[in-house]
mmCIF file of C-alpha atoms in Angstrom:
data_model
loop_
_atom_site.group_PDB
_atom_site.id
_atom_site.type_symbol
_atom_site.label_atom_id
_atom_site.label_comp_id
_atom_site.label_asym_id
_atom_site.label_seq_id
_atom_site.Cartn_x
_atom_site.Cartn_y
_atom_site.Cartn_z
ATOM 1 C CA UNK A 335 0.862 81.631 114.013
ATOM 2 C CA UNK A 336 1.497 79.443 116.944
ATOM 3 C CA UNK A 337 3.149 79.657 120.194
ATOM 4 C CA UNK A 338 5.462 77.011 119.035
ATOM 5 C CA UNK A 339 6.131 78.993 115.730
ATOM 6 C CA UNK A 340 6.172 82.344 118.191
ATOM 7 C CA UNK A 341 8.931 80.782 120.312
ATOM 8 C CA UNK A 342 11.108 79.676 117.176
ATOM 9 C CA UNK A 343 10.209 83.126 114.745
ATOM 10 C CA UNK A 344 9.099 81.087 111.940
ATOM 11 C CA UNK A 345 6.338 80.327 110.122
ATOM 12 C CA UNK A 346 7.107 76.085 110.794
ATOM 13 C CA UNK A 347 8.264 74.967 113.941
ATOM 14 C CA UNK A 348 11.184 72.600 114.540
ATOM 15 C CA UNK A 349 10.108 69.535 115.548
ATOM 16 C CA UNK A 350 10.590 69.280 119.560
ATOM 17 C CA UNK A 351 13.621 67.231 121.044
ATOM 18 C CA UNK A 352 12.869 63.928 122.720
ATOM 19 C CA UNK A 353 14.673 65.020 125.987
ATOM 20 C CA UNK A 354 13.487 68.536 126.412
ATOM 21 C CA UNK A 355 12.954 69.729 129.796
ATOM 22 C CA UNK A 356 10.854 72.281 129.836
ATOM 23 C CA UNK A 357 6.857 72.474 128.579
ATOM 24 C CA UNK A 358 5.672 73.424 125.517
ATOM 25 C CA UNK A 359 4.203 77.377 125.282
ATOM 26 C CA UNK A 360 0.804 76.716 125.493
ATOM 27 C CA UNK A 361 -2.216 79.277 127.195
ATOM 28 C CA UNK A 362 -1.800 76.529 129.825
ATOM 29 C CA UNK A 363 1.660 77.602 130.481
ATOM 30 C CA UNK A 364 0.967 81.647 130.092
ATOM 31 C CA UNK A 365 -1.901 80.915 132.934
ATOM 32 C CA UNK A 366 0.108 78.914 135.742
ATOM 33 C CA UNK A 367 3.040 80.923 134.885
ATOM 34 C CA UNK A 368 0.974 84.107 136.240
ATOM 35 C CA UNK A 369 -0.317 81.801 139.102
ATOM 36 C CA UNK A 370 3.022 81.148 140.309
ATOM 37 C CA UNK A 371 3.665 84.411 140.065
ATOM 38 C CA UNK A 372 1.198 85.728 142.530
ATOM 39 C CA UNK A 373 1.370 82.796 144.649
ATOM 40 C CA UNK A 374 5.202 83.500 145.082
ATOM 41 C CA UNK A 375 4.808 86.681 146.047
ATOM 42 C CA UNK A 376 2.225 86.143 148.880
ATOM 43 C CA UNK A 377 3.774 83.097 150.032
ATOM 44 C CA UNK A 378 7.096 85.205 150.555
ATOM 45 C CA UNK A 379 5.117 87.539 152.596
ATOM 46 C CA UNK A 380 2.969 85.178 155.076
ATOM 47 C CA UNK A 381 6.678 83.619 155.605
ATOM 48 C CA UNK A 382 7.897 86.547 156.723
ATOM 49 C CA UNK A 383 5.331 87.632 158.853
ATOM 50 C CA UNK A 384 5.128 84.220 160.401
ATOM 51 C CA UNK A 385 8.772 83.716 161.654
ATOM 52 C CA UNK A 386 11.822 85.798 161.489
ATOM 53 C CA UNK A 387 12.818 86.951 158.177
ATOM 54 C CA UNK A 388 16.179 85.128 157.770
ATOM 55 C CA UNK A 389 14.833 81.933 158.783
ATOM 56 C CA UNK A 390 11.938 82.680 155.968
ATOM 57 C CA UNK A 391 14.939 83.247 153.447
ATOM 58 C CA UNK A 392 16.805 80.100 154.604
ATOM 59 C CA UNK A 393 13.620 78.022 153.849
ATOM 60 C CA UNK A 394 12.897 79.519 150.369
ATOM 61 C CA UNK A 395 16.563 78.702 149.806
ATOM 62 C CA UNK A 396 16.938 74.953 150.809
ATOM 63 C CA UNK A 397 13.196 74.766 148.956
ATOM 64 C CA UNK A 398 14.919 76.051 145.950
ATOM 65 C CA UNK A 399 17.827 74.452 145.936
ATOM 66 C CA UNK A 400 15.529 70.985 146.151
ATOM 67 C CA UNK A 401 13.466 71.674 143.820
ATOM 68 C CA UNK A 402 16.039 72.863 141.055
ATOM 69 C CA UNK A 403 18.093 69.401 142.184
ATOM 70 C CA UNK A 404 15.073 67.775 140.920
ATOM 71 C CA UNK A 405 14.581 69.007 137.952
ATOM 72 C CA UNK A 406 18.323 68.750 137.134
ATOM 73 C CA UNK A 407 17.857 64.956 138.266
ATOM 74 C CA UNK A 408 15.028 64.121 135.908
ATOM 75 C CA UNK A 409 15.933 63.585 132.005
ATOM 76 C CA UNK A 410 12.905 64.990 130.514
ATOM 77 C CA UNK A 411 10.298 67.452 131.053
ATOM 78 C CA UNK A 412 7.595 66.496 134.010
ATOM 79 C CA UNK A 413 5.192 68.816 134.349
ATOM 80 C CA UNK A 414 4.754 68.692 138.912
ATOM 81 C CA UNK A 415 8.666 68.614 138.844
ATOM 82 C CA UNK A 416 9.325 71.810 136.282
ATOM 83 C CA UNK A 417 6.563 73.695 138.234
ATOM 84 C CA UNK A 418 7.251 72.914 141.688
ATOM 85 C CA UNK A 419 10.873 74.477 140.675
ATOM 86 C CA UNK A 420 8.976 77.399 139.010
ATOM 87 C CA UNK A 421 7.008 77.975 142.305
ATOM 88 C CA UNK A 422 10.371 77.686 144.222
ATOM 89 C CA UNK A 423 12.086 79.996 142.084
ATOM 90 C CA UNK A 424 9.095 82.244 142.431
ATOM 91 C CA UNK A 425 9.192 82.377 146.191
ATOM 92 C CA UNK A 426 13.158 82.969 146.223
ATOM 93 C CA UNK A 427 13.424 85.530 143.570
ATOM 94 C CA UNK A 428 10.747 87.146 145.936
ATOM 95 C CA UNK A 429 12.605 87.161 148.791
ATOM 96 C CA UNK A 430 16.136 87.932 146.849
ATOM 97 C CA UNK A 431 14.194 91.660 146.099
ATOM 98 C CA UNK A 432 12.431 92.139 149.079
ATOM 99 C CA UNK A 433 15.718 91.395 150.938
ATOM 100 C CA UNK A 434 17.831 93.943 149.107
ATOM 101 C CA UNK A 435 14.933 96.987 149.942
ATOM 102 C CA UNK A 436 13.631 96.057 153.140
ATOM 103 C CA UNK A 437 17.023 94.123 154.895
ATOM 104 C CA UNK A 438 19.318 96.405 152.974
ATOM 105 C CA UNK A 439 17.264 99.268 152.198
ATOM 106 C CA UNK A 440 17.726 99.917 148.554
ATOM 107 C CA UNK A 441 15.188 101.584 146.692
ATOM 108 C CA UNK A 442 13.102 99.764 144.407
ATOM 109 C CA UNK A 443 14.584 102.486 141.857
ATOM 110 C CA UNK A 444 18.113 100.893 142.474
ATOM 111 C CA UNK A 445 16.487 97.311 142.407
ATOM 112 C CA UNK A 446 14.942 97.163 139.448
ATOM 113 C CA UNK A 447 17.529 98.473 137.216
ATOM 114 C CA UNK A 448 20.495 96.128 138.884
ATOM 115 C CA UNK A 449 18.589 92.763 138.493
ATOM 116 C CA UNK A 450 18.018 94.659 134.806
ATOM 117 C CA UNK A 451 21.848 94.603 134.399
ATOM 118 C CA UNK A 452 21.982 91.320 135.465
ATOM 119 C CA UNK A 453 19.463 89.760 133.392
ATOM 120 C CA UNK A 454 21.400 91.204 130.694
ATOM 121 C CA UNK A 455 24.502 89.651 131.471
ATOM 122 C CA UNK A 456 23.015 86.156 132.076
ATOM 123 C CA UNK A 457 21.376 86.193 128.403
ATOM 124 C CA UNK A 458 24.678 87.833 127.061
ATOM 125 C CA UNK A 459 26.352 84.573 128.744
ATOM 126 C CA UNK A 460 23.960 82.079 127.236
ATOM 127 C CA UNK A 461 23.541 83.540 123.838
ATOM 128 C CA UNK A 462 27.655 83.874 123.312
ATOM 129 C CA UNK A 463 28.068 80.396 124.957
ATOM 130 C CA UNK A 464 24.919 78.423 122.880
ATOM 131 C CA UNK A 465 23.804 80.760 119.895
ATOM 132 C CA UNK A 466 20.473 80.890 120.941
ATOM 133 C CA UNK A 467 18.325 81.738 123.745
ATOM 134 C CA UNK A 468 14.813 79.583 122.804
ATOM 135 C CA UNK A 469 13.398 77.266 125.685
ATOM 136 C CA UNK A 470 12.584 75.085 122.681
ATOM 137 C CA UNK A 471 16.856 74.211 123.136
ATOM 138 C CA UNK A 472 16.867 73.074 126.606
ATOM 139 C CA UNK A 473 18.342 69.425 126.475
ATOM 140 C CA UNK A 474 21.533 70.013 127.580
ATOM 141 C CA UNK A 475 22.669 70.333 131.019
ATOM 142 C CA UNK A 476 24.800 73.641 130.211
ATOM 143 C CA UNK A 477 21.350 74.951 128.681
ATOM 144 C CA UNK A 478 18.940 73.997 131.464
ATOM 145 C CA UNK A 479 21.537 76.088 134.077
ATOM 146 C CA UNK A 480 21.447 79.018 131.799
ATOM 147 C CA UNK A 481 17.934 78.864 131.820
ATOM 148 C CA UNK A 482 17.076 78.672 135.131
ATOM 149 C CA UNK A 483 19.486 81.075 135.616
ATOM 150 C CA UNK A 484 17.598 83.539 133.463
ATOM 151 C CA UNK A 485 14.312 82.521 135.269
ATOM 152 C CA UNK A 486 15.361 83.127 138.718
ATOM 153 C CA UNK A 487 16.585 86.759 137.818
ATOM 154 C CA UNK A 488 13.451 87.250 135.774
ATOM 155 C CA UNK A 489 11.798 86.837 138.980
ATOM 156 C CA UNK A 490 13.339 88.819 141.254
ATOM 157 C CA UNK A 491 13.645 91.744 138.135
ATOM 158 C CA UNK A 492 9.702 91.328 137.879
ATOM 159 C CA UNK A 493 9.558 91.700 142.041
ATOM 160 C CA UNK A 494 11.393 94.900 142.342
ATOM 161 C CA UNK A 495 9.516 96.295 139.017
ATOM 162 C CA UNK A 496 5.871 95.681 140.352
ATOM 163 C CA UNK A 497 6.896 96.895 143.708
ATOM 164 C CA UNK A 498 8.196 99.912 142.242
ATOM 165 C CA UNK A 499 5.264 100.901 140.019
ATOM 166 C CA UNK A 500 2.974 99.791 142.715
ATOM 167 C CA UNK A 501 4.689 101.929 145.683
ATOM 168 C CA UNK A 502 7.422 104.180 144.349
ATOM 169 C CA UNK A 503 5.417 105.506 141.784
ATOM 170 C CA UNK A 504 1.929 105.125 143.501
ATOM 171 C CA UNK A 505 -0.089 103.171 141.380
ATOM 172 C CA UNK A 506 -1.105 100.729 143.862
ATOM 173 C CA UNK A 507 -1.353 97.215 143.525
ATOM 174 C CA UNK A 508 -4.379 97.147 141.574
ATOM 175 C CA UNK A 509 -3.474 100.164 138.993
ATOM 176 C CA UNK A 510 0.152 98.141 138.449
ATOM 177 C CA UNK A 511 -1.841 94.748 137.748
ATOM 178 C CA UNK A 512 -4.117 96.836 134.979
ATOM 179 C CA UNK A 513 -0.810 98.497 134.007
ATOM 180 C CA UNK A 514 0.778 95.123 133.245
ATOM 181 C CA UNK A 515 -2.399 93.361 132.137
ATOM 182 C CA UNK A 516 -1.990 96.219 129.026
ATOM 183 C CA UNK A 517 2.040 95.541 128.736
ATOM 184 C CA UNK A 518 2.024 92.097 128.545
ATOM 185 C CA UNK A 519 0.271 92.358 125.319
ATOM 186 C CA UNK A 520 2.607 94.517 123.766
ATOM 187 C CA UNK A 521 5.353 91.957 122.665
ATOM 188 C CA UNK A 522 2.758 89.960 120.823
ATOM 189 C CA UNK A 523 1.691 92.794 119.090
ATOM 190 C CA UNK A 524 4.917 93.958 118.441
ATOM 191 C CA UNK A 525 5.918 90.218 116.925
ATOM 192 C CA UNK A 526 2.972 90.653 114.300
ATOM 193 C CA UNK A 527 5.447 93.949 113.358
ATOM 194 C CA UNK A 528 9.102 92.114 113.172
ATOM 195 C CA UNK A 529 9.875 91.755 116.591
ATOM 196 C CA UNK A 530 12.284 88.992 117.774
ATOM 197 C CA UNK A 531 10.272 85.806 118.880
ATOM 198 C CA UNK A 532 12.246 84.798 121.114
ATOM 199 C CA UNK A 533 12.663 88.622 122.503
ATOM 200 C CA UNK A 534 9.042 88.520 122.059
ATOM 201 C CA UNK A 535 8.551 85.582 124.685
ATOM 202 C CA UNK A 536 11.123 86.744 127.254
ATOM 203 C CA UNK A 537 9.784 90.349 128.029
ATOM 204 C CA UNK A 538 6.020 88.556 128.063
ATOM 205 C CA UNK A 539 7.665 85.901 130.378
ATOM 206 C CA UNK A 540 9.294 88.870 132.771
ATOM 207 C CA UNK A 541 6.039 90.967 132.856
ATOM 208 C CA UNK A 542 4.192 87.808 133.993
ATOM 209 C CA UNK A 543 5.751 88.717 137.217
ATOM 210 C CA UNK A 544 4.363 91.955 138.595
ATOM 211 C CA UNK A 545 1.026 91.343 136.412
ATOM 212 C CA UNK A 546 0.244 88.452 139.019
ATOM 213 C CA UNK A 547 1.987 89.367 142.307
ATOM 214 C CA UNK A 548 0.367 92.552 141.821
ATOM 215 C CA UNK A 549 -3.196 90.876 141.729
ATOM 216 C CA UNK A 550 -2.450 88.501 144.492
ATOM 217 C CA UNK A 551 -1.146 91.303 146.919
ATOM 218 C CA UNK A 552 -4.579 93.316 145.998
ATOM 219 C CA UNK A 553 -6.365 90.296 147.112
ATOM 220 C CA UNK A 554 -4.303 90.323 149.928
ATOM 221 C CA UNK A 555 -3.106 93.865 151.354
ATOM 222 C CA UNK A 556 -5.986 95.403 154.128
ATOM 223 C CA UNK A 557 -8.708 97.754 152.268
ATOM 224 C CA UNK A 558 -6.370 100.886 153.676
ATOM 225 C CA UNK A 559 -3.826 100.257 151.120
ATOM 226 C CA UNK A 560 -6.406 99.658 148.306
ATOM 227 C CA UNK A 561 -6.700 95.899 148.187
ATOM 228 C CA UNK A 562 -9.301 93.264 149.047
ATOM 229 C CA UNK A 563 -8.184 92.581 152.215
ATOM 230 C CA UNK A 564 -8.387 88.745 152.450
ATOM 231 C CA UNK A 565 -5.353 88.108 153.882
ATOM 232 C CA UNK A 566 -2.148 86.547 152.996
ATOM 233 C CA UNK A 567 -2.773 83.031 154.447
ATOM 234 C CA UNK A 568 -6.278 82.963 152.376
ATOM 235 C CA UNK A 569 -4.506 83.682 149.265
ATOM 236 C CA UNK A 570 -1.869 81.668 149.388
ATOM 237 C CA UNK A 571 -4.458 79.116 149.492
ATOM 238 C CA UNK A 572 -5.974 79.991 147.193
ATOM 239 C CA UNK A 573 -3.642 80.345 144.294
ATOM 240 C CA UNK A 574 -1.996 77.494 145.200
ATOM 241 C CA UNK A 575 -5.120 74.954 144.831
ATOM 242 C CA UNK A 576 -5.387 76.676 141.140
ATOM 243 C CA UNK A 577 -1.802 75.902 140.319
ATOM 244 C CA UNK A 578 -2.444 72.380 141.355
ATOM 245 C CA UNK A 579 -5.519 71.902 139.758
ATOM 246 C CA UNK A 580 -3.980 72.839 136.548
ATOM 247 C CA UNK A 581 -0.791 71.185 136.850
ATOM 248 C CA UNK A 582 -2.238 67.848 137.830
ATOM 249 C CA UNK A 583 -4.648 68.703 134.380
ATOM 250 C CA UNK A 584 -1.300 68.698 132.536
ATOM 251 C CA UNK A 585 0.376 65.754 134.231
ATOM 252 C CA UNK A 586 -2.215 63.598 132.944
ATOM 253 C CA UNK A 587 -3.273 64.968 129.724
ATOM 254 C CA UNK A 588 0.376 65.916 128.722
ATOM 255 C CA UNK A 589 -0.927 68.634 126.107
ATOM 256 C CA UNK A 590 2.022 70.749 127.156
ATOM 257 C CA UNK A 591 4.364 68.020 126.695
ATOM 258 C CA UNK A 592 4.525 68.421 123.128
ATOM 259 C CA UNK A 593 5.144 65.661 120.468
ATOM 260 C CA UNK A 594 8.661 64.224 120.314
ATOM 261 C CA UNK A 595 10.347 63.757 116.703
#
């Protein structure tokens, strides 16, 4: 079966709307979704260790707020647009969960479980408002909110959940990566067994999260706290070169751009 065919629960895909803003679920978009992932979460940090935190959140903010203003502004899917307001989101949901247990100091325990809740309500909203909850459905302005919506508190759910394996519980940063490296196969097991597709994508879609800010703050976090230490700068760098190289693949081979009908 194929991701398209994953995404819809079917065994044929519906053929993919002209105007469609968002990529086609490829390995290409499983692999720079994990980049961004990691690359938020680092980025977030160095910011905050490089000025004072509320100027930090202030910048991820107006980034975000650009970035989702361009994507908004476009009428179809372009691939350095849709991921520059992935990376955006990434770096804000970041900072959203870091800024409700280290500003506000509430436990990771408390986190995790309220950005839960409100993931919950955000799909309730855009299932009882649209009937359906598939990215294959964004071409509608109404539909693109609700899903960016749902990807900015996917984030910052994903944040307080890797945070919370890897500190609360003790895992460290490398034990929660391996720990979500094994989860993040479950729903597509589970799919080959009757689960949901499109349940099936967004649980893969939330654990993408910790799985790669937990690898990135490994490579980054000093050798006393289990990690690799290469620094934050370093691996900023680092991940964001491989989100580039692969997005500027895609902007000019447009294999995740699907085939209009």
């Amino acid at each position: 079966m194929t991701t398209a065919q994953l995404q819809h629960g079917g065994s044929r895909a519906p053929a993919r709307h002209v105007m469609s803003k968002v990529p086609e679920v490829t390995a290409y978009f499983w692999i720079i979704k994990v980049l961004t992932t990691g690359m938020g979460e680092t980025t977030s940090d160095f910011l905050a260790h490089l000025m004072n935190p509320m100027i930090a959140v202030a910048i991820g903010g107006a980034g975000l707020v650009a970035a989702l203003a361009l994507q908004f502004a476009v009428r179809r899917y372009i691939a350095w647009v849709y991921w520059t307001a992935v990376v955006m989101v990434s770096v804000f949901g970041t900072m959203a969960a870091d800024t409700l247990h280290v500003g506000l100091g509430i436990p990771y325990a408390v986190s995790a479980p309220f950005f839960l809740v409100a993931l919950a309500v955000v799909l309730g909203a855009w299932y009882a408002s649209e009937k359906t909850l598939s990215i294959h459905s964004i071409h509608t302005r109404r539909r693109e909110f609700f899903y960016w919506a749902t990807v900015l508190t996917t984030f910052a759910l994903g944040t307080a959940t890797g945070d919370l394996t890897a500190t609360t519980l003790n895992l460290g940063y490398l034990g929660s990566g391996v720990l979500f490296a094994v989860v993040i196969a479950l729903p597509a097991i589970a799919h080959r067994f009757g689960l949901n597709a499109v349940l099936a994508f967004w649980f893969a879609y939330i654990v993408t999260r910790p799985l790669g800010a937990s690898f990135a703050d490994w490579m980054a976090v000093a050798t006393s706290r289990g990690g690799l230490d290469l620094g934050l700068g370093p691996t900023t760098l680092s991940w964001t070169v491989a989100i580039l190289g692969f997005v500027g693949y895609l902007a000019v081979s447009r294999k995740d751009a699907g085939n209009p009908g």
